[in-house]
Amino acid sequence: GNNKNMNMPPQQPMAPSRSSPLLKEIETTSLYTAIKGEDGSVKEIICRQRSATFLLPSQDPIGFKMYEATRGRPIDCRFYDVVYTKRV
């Protein structure tokens, strides 16, 4: 037979569904620094951002154990450098 799906990559099995989703909180902290030009005016603002993801307490026993295991520490932490420039 002529199978049109023969070259398709195998699909990954879906993750098992949970009775209740994990609750997460995202916290973003930003530090801004103004960079001045030779004339003293602000020519750009640089920003260092930290985004941290925390688990929140859950009614689900497995979710609650995962929350307890984190001991208030983030489960994911990312840093971003952002530059704002002034259009003239």
mmCIF file of N, CA, C and O in Angstrom:
data_model
loop_
_atom_site.group_PDB
_atom_site.id
_atom_site.type_symbol
_atom_site.label_atom_id
_atom_site.label_comp_id
_atom_site.label_asym_id
_atom_site.label_seq_id
_atom_site.Cartn_x
_atom_site.Cartn_y
_atom_site.Cartn_z
ATOM 1 N N GLY A 1 0.802 -1.181 0.000
ATOM 2 C CA GLY A 1 0.000 0.000 0.000
ATOM 3 C C GLY A 1 0.846 1.246 0.000
ATOM 4 O O GLY A 1 2.028 1.238 0.283
ATOM 5 N N ASN A 2 0.233 2.346 -0.329
ATOM 6 C CA ASN A 2 0.888 3.645 -0.372
ATOM 7 C C ASN A 2 0.535 4.409 0.898
ATOM 8 O O ASN A 2 -0.521 4.998 1.001
ATOM 9 N N ASN A 3 1.449 4.405 1.897
ATOM 10 C CA ASN A 3 1.189 5.062 3.181
ATOM 11 C C ASN A 3 1.781 6.461 3.153
ATOM 12 O O ASN A 3 2.994 6.619 3.125
ATOM 13 N N LYS A 4 0.947 7.481 3.174
ATOM 14 C CA LYS A 4 1.415 8.866 3.109
ATOM 15 C C LYS A 4 2.103 9.295 4.405
ATOM 16 O O LYS A 4 2.848 10.246 4.411
ATOM 17 N N ASN A 5 1.842 8.611 5.516
ATOM 18 C CA ASN A 5 2.414 8.999 6.800
ATOM 19 C C ASN A 5 3.724 8.294 7.107
ATOM 20 O O ASN A 5 4.231 8.393 8.201
ATOM 21 N N MET A 6 4.299 7.571 6.138
ATOM 22 C CA MET A 6 5.499 6.785 6.392
ATOM 23 C C MET A 6 6.678 7.659 6.825
ATOM 24 O O MET A 6 7.483 7.253 7.645
ATOM 25 N N ASN A 7 6.784 8.878 6.314
ATOM 26 C CA ASN A 7 7.917 9.753 6.634
ATOM 27 C C ASN A 7 7.657 10.653 7.835
ATOM 28 O O ASN A 7 8.479 11.483 8.172
ATOM 29 N N MET A 8 6.520 10.495 8.480
ATOM 30 C CA MET A 8 6.205 11.324 9.639
ATOM 31 C C MET A 8 6.984 10.831 10.847
ATOM 32 O O MET A 8 7.084 9.620 11.067
ATOM 33 N N PRO A 9 7.563 11.760 11.652
ATOM 34 C CA PRO A 9 8.270 11.317 12.856
ATOM 35 C C PRO A 9 7.272 10.744 13.864
ATOM 36 O O PRO A 9 6.118 11.160 13.893
ATOM 37 N N PRO A 10 7.702 9.768 14.677
ATOM 38 C CA PRO A 10 6.766 9.224 15.675
ATOM 39 C C PRO A 10 6.371 10.297 16.674
ATOM 40 O O PRO A 10 7.186 11.131 17.058
ATOM 41 N N GLN A 11 5.108 10.284 17.064
ATOM 42 C CA GLN A 11 4.638 11.287 18.013
ATOM 43 C C GLN A 11 4.976 10.865 19.429
ATOM 44 O O GLN A 11 4.972 9.682 19.740
ATOM 45 N N GLN A 12 5.299 11.864 20.263
ATOM 46 C CA GLN A 12 5.584 11.596 21.664
ATOM 47 C C GLN A 12 4.273 11.306 22.384
ATOM 48 O O GLN A 12 3.264 11.954 22.109
ATOM 49 N N PRO A 13 4.265 10.336 23.298
ATOM 50 C CA PRO A 13 3.037 10.104 24.053
ATOM 51 C C PRO A 13 2.707 11.319 24.908
ATOM 52 O O PRO A 13 3.602 12.021 25.378
ATOM 53 N N MET A 14 1.432 11.568 25.088
ATOM 54 C CA MET A 14 1.015 12.716 25.897
ATOM 55 C C MET A 14 1.311 12.438 27.364
ATOM 56 O O MET A 14 1.249 11.307 27.817
ATOM 57 N N ALA A 15 1.631 13.480 28.090
ATOM 58 C CA ALA A 15 1.872 13.349 29.529
ATOM 59 C C ALA A 15 0.561 12.945 30.200
ATOM 60 O O ALA A 15 -0.509 13.380 29.782
ATOM 61 N N PRO A 16 0.641 12.117 31.213
ATOM 62 C CA PRO A 16 -0.604 11.738 31.904
ATOM 63 C C PRO A 16 -1.280 12.965 32.500
ATOM 64 O O PRO A 16 -0.613 13.852 33.021
ATOM 65 N N SER A 17 -2.594 13.016 32.378
ATOM 66 C CA SER A 17 -3.308 14.181 32.902
ATOM 67 C C SER A 17 -3.366 14.118 34.423
ATOM 68 O O SER A 17 -3.430 13.052 35.011
ATOM 69 N N ARG A 18 -3.311 15.275 35.038
ATOM 70 C CA ARG A 18 -3.347 15.377 36.500
ATOM 71 C C ARG A 18 -4.763 15.747 36.920
ATOM 72 O O ARG A 18 -5.477 16.399 36.186
ATOM 73 N N SER A 19 -5.104 15.365 38.138
ATOM 74 C CA SER A 19 -6.438 15.703 38.633
ATOM 75 C C SER A 19 -6.556 17.207 38.859
ATOM 76 O O SER A 19 -7.600 17.789 38.691
ATOM 77 N N SER A 20 -5.457 17.850 39.252
ATOM 78 C CA SER A 20 -5.463 19.302 39.407
ATOM 79 C C SER A 20 -4.113 19.833 38.944
ATOM 80 O O SER A 20 -3.077 19.219 39.186
ATOM 81 N N PRO A 21 -4.096 20.971 38.249
ATOM 82 C CA PRO A 21 -2.831 21.493 37.728
ATOM 83 C C PRO A 21 -1.946 22.039 38.852
ATOM 84 O O PRO A 21 -2.431 22.386 39.927
ATOM 85 N N LEU A 22 -0.636 22.085 38.587
ATOM 86 C CA LEU A 22 0.281 22.711 39.541
ATOM 87 C C LEU A 22 0.069 24.217 39.478
ATOM 88 O O LEU A 22 -0.001 24.796 38.397
ATOM 89 N N LEU A 23 -0.036 24.848 40.636
ATOM 90 C CA LEU A 23 -0.197 26.295 40.692
ATOM 91 C C LEU A 23 1.181 26.920 40.784
ATOM 92 O O LEU A 23 2.017 26.494 41.581
ATOM 93 N N LYS A 24 1.414 27.926 39.945
ATOM 94 C CA LYS A 24 2.721 28.577 39.907
ATOM 95 C C LYS A 24 2.545 30.088 40.040
ATOM 96 O O LYS A 24 1.526 30.644 39.654
ATOM 97 N N GLU A 25 3.568 30.715 40.572
ATOM 98 C CA GLU A 25 3.598 32.173 40.672
ATOM 99 C C GLU A 25 4.889 32.631 40.013
ATOM 100 O O GLU A 25 5.951 32.060 40.271
ATOM 101 N N ILE A 26 4.782 33.643 39.166
ATOM 102 C CA ILE A 26 5.947 34.197 38.493
ATOM 103 C C ILE A 26 6.272 35.539 39.144
ATOM 104 O O ILE A 26 5.406 36.400 39.282
ATOM 105 N N GLU A 27 7.529 35.707 39.534
ATOM 106 C CA GLU A 27 7.976 36.957 40.153
ATOM 107 C C GLU A 27 9.075 37.536 39.268
ATOM 108 O O GLU A 27 10.054 36.855 38.973
ATOM 109 N N THR A 28 8.880 38.769 38.818
ATOM 110 C CA THR A 28 9.880 39.431 37.971
ATOM 111 C C THR A 28 10.397 40.664 38.687
ATOM 112 O O THR A 28 9.625 41.506 39.120
ATOM 113 N N THR A 29 11.717 40.734 38.811
ATOM 114 C CA THR A 29 12.379 41.876 39.431
ATOM 115 C C THR A 29 13.247 42.529 38.365
ATOM 116 O O THR A 29 13.960 41.843 37.626
ATOM 117 N N SER A 30 13.195 43.860 38.276
ATOM 118 C CA SER A 30 13.954 44.584 37.260
ATOM 119 C C SER A 30 14.825 45.655 37.909
ATOM 120 O O SER A 30 14.386 46.349 38.820
ATOM 121 N N LEU A 31 16.048 45.786 37.412
ATOM 122 C CA LEU A 31 16.972 46.828 37.855
ATOM 123 C C LEU A 31 17.296 47.689 36.635
ATOM 124 O O LEU A 31 17.843 47.191 35.646
ATOM 125 N N TYR A 32 16.943 48.965 36.697
ATOM 126 C CA TYR A 32 17.131 49.879 35.582
ATOM 127 C C TYR A 32 18.326 50.788 35.841
ATOM 128 O O TYR A 32 18.505 51.279 36.952
ATOM 129 N N THR A 33 19.121 51.024 34.785
ATOM 130 C CA THR A 33 20.249 51.947 34.868
ATOM 131 C C THR A 33 20.191 52.885 33.664
ATOM 132 O O THR A 33 20.146 52.429 32.515
ATOM 133 N N ALA A 34 20.178 54.195 33.921
ATOM 134 C CA ALA A 34 20.151 55.184 32.840
ATOM 135 C C ALA A 34 21.576 55.449 32.367
ATOM 136 O O ALA A 34 22.471 55.673 33.170
ATOM 137 N N ILE A 35 21.756 55.408 31.046
ATOM 138 C CA ILE A 35 23.060 55.687 30.438
ATOM 139 C C ILE A 35 22.949 57.046 29.752
ATOM 140 O O ILE A 35 22.122 57.244 28.866
ATOM 141 N N LYS A 36 23.797 57.975 30.193
ATOM 142 C CA LYS A 36 23.736 59.332 29.648
ATOM 143 C C LYS A 36 24.742 59.517 28.521
ATOM 144 O O LYS A 36 25.822 58.938 28.530
ATOM 145 N N GLY A 37 24.347 60.357 27.566
ATOM 146 C CA GLY A 37 25.219 60.709 26.459
ATOM 147 C C GLY A 37 26.151 61.848 26.861
ATOM 148 O O GLY A 37 26.136 62.320 28.006
ATOM 149 N N GLU A 38 26.957 62.315 25.904
ATOM 150 C CA GLU A 38 27.919 63.394 26.176
ATOM 151 C C GLU A 38 27.229 64.690 26.588
ATOM 152 O O GLU A 38 27.775 65.480 27.344
ATOM 153 N N ASP A 39 26.002 64.911 26.094
ATOM 154 C CA ASP A 39 25.281 66.140 26.426
ATOM 155 C C ASP A 39 24.547 66.042 27.769
ATOM 156 O O ASP A 39 23.870 66.979 28.180
ATOM 157 N N GLY A 40 24.665 64.896 28.445
ATOM 158 C CA GLY A 40 24.034 64.739 29.754
ATOM 159 C C GLY A 40 22.625 64.185 29.722
ATOM 160 O O GLY A 40 22.048 63.892 30.758
ATOM 161 N N SER A 41 22.058 64.051 28.518
ATOM 162 C CA SER A 41 20.696 63.503 28.436
ATOM 163 C C SER A 41 20.766 61.974 28.398
ATOM 164 O O SER A 41 21.766 61.383 27.997
ATOM 165 N N VAL A 42 19.695 61.349 28.826
ATOM 166 C CA VAL A 42 19.645 59.883 28.834
ATOM 167 C C VAL A 42 19.535 59.388 27.398
ATOM 168 O O VAL A 42 18.613 59.754 26.671
ATOM 169 N N LYS A 43 20.519 58.578 26.971
ATOM 170 C CA LYS A 43 20.474 58.062 25.601
ATOM 171 C C LYS A 43 19.892 56.658 25.545
ATOM 172 O O LYS A 43 19.319 56.255 24.550
ATOM 173 N N GLU A 44 20.026 55.873 26.650
ATOM 174 C CA GLU A 44 19.406 54.567 26.726
ATOM 175 C C GLU A 44 19.264 54.135 28.175
ATOM 176 O O GLU A 44 19.902 54.701 29.066
ATOM 177 N N ILE A 45 18.404 53.179 28.377
ATOM 178 C CA ILE A 45 18.216 52.605 29.710
ATOM 179 C C ILE A 45 18.457 51.106 29.582
ATOM 180 O O ILE A 45 17.867 50.455 28.716
ATOM 181 N N ILE A 46 19.365 50.611 30.411
ATOM 182 C CA ILE A 46 19.594 49.168 30.398
ATOM 183 C C ILE A 46 18.869 48.560 31.595
ATOM 184 O O ILE A 46 18.746 49.183 32.648
ATOM 185 N N CYS A 47 18.367 47.372 31.392
ATOM 186 C CA CYS A 47 17.562 46.715 32.414
ATOM 187 C C CYS A 47 18.020 45.277 32.560
ATOM 188 O O CYS A 47 18.185 44.572 31.575
ATOM 189 N N ARG A 48 18.234 44.859 33.793
ATOM 190 C CA ARG A 48 18.549 43.456 34.107
ATOM 191 C C ARG A 48 17.314 42.891 34.791
ATOM 192 O O ARG A 48 16.876 43.415 35.820
ATOM 193 N N GLN A 49 16.705 41.862 34.189
ATOM 194 C CA GLN A 49 15.491 41.274 34.743
ATOM 195 C C GLN A 49 15.760 39.857 35.231
ATOM 196 O O GLN A 49 16.495 39.105 34.592
ATOM 197 N N ARG A 50 15.136 39.526 36.341
ATOM 198 C CA ARG A 50 15.170 38.163 36.879
ATOM 199 C C ARG A 50 13.733 37.693 36.999
ATOM 200 O O ARG A 50 12.916 38.324 37.670
ATOM 201 N N SER A 51 13.402 36.603 36.308
ATOM 202 C CA SER A 51 12.071 36.010 36.414
ATOM 203 C C SER A 51 12.207 34.674 37.119
ATOM 204 O O SER A 51 12.945 33.802 36.669
ATOM 205 N N ALA A 52 11.517 34.531 38.249
ATOM 206 C CA ALA A 52 11.569 33.308 39.040
ATOM 207 C C ALA A 52 10.167 32.704 39.120
ATOM 208 O O ALA A 52 9.192 33.415 39.292
ATOM 209 N N THR A 53 10.101 31.388 38.975
ATOM 210 C CA THR A 53 8.842 30.661 39.057
ATOM 211 C C THR A 53 8.826 29.847 40.340
ATOM 212 O O THR A 53 9.766 29.098 40.619
ATOM 213 N N PHE A 54 7.760 30.028 41.105
ATOM 214 C CA PHE A 54 7.597 29.328 42.379
ATOM 215 C C PHE A 54 6.351 28.457 42.313
ATOM 216 O O PHE A 54 5.353 28.837 41.695
ATOM 217 N N LEU A 55 6.396 27.298 42.972
ATOM 218 C CA LEU A 55 5.195 26.485 43.128
ATOM 219 C C LEU A 55 4.397 27.033 44.301
ATOM 220 O O LEU A 55 4.959 27.489 45.291
ATOM 221 N N LEU A 56 3.075 26.981 44.177
ATOM 222 C CA LEU A 56 2.186 27.393 45.254
ATOM 223 C C LEU A 56 1.579 26.144 45.891
ATOM 224 O O LEU A 56 1.503 25.094 45.256
ATOM 225 N N PRO A 57 1.124 26.247 47.148
ATOM 226 C CA PRO A 57 0.488 25.083 47.787
ATOM 227 C C PRO A 57 -0.710 24.607 46.958
ATOM 228 O O PRO A 57 -1.415 25.402 46.362
ATOM 229 N N SER A 58 -0.900 23.300 46.939
ATOM 230 C CA SER A 58 -1.967 22.711 46.143
ATOM 231 C C SER A 58 -2.818 21.805 47.019
ATOM 232 O O SER A 58 -2.343 21.253 48.005
ATOM 233 N N GLN A 59 -4.086 21.622 46.643
ATOM 234 C CA GLN A 59 -4.964 20.678 47.328
ATOM 235 C C GLN A 59 -4.611 19.239 46.944
ATOM 236 O O GLN A 59 -4.910 18.305 47.667
ATOM 237 N N ASP A 60 -3.978 19.082 45.775
ATOM 238 C CA ASP A 60 -3.574 17.773 45.291
ATOM 239 C C ASP A 60 -2.402 17.258 46.133
ATOM 240 O O ASP A 60 -1.416 17.974 46.305
ATOM 241 N N PRO A 61 -2.480 16.040 46.704
ATOM 242 C CA PRO A 61 -1.398 15.547 47.577
ATOM 243 C C PRO A 61 -0.023 15.520 46.902
ATOM 244 O O PRO A 61 0.970 15.895 47.514
ATOM 245 N N ILE A 62 0.023 15.131 45.618
ATOM 246 C CA ILE A 62 1.314 15.093 44.912
ATOM 247 C C ILE A 62 1.820 16.523 44.702
ATOM 248 O O ILE A 62 2.986 16.829 44.926
ATOM 249 N N GLY A 63 0.918 17.413 44.281
ATOM 250 C CA GLY A 63 1.291 18.814 44.093
ATOM 251 C C GLY A 63 1.764 19.454 45.384
ATOM 252 O O GLY A 63 2.702 20.239 45.395
ATOM 253 N N PHE A 64 1.111 19.105 46.507
ATOM 254 C CA PHE A 64 1.516 19.680 47.791
ATOM 255 C C PHE A 64 2.899 19.171 48.201
ATOM 256 O O PHE A 64 3.723 19.928 48.700
ATOM 257 N N LYS A 65 3.180 17.893 47.940
ATOM 258 C CA LYS A 65 4.509 17.347 48.260
ATOM 259 C C LYS A 65 5.582 18.023 47.407
ATOM 260 O O LYS A 65 6.674 18.307 47.888
ATOM 261 N N MET A 66 5.255 18.296 46.126
ATOM 262 C CA MET A 66 6.208 19.003 45.260
ATOM 263 C C MET A 66 6.462 20.409 45.806
ATOM 264 O O MET A 66 7.592 20.877 45.832
ATOM 265 N N TYR A 67 5.381 21.081 46.256
ATOM 266 C CA TYR A 67 5.517 22.417 46.840
ATOM 267 C C TYR A 67 6.405 22.358 48.080
ATOM 268 O O TYR A 67 7.313 23.170 48.246
ATOM 269 N N GLU A 68 6.166 21.389 48.956
ATOM 270 C CA GLU A 68 6.976 21.254 50.178
ATOM 271 C C GLU A 68 8.448 21.007 49.840
ATOM 272 O O GLU A 68 9.334 21.536 50.507
ATOM 273 N N ALA A 69 8.696 20.220 48.804
ATOM 274 C CA ALA A 69 10.075 19.880 48.426
ATOM 275 C C ALA A 69 10.863 21.104 47.963
ATOM 276 O O ALA A 69 12.090 21.143 48.095
ATOM 277 N N THR A 70 10.184 22.117 47.431
ATOM 278 C CA THR A 70 10.901 23.309 46.949
ATOM 279 C C THR A 70 11.356 24.206 48.093
ATOM 280 O O THR A 70 12.247 25.034 47.911
ATOM 281 N N ARG A 71 10.736 24.067 49.265
ATOM 282 C CA ARG A 71 11.097 24.849 50.463
ATOM 283 C C ARG A 71 11.171 26.353 50.170
ATOM 284 O O ARG A 71 12.059 27.056 50.631
ATOM 285 N N GLY A 72 10.237 26.828 49.371
ATOM 286 C CA GLY A 72 10.159 28.263 49.086
ATOM 287 C C GLY A 72 11.160 28.770 48.059
ATOM 288 O O GLY A 72 11.245 29.966 47.818
ATOM 289 N N ARG A 73 11.908 27.862 47.464
ATOM 290 C CA ARG A 73 12.899 28.270 46.457
ATOM 291 C C ARG A 73 12.268 28.182 45.064
ATOM 292 O O ARG A 73 11.363 27.384 44.838
ATOM 293 N N PRO A 74 12.746 29.007 44.113
ATOM 294 C CA PRO A 74 12.163 28.951 42.763
ATOM 295 C C PRO A 74 12.478 27.622 42.078
ATOM 296 O O PRO A 74 13.544 27.039 42.285
ATOM 297 N N ILE A 75 11.525 27.162 41.243
ATOM 298 C CA ILE A 75 11.756 25.952 40.461
ATOM 299 C C ILE A 75 12.383 26.288 39.113
ATOM 300 O O ILE A 75 12.895 25.421 38.425
ATOM 301 N N ASP A 76 12.343 27.569 38.733
ATOM 302 C CA ASP A 76 12.966 28.031 37.491
ATOM 303 C C ASP A 76 13.349 29.491 37.688
ATOM 304 O O ASP A 76 12.579 30.264 38.252
ATOM 305 N N CYS A 77 14.526 29.854 37.239
ATOM 306 C CA CYS A 77 14.993 31.232 37.377
ATOM 307 C C CYS A 77 15.725 31.611 36.094
ATOM 308 O O CYS A 77 16.643 30.908 35.676
ATOM 309 N N ARG A 78 15.318 32.713 35.478
ATOM 310 C CA ARG A 78 15.928 33.161 34.222
ATOM 311 C C ARG A 78 16.273 34.641 34.330
ATOM 312 O O ARG A 78 15.569 35.404 34.965
ATOM 313 N N PHE A 79 17.350 35.007 33.646
ATOM 314 C CA PHE A 79 17.793 36.396 33.622
ATOM 315 C C PHE A 79 17.716 36.921 32.197
ATOM 316 O O PHE A 79 18.023 36.201 31.245
ATOM 317 N N TYR A 80 17.302 38.177 32.077
ATOM 318 C CA TYR A 80 17.191 38.819 30.775
ATOM 319 C C TYR A 80 17.859 40.181 30.835
ATOM 320 O O TYR A 80 17.752 40.888 31.832
ATOM 321 N N ASP A 81 18.551 40.533 29.758
ATOM 322 C CA ASP A 81 19.112 41.872 29.605
ATOM 323 C C ASP A 81 18.273 42.588 28.553
ATOM 324 O O ASP A 81 18.120 42.097 27.435
ATOM 325 N N VAL A 82 17.724 43.748 28.935
ATOM 326 C CA VAL A 82 16.865 44.523 28.046
ATOM 327 C C VAL A 82 17.474 45.909 27.886
ATOM 328 O O VAL A 82 17.953 46.494 28.856
ATOM 329 N N VAL A 83 17.469 46.418 26.660
ATOM 330 C CA VAL A 83 18.006 47.760 26.403
ATOM 331 C C VAL A 83 16.887 48.601 25.773
ATOM 332 O O VAL A 83 16.291 48.214 24.755
ATOM 333 N N TYR A 84 16.590 49.715 26.405
ATOM 334 C CA TYR A 84 15.623 50.680 25.865
ATOM 335 C C TYR A 84 16.405 51.822 25.246
ATOM 336 O O TYR A 84 17.253 52.418 25.906
ATOM 337 N N THR A 85 16.134 52.113 23.987
ATOM 338 C CA THR A 85 16.813 53.224 23.328
ATOM 339 C C THR A 85 15.790 54.296 22.961
ATOM 340 O O THR A 85 14.625 53.997 22.699
ATOM 341 N N LYS A 86 16.256 55.531 22.930
ATOM 342 C CA LYS A 86 15.391 56.660 22.644
ATOM 343 C C LYS A 86 15.366 56.902 21.128
ATOM 344 O O LYS A 86 16.411 57.018 20.494
ATOM 345 N N ARG A 87 14.161 56.952 20.583
ATOM 346 C CA ARG A 87 14.041 57.280 19.164
ATOM 347 C C ARG A 87 14.104 58.799 19.024
ATOM 348 O O ARG A 87 13.488 59.528 19.783
ATOM 349 N N VAL A 88 14.815 59.236 18.014
ATOM 350 C CA VAL A 88 14.972 60.686 17.813
ATOM 351 C C VAL A 88 14.079 61.161 16.702
ATOM 352 O O VAL A 88 13.809 60.500 15.754
#
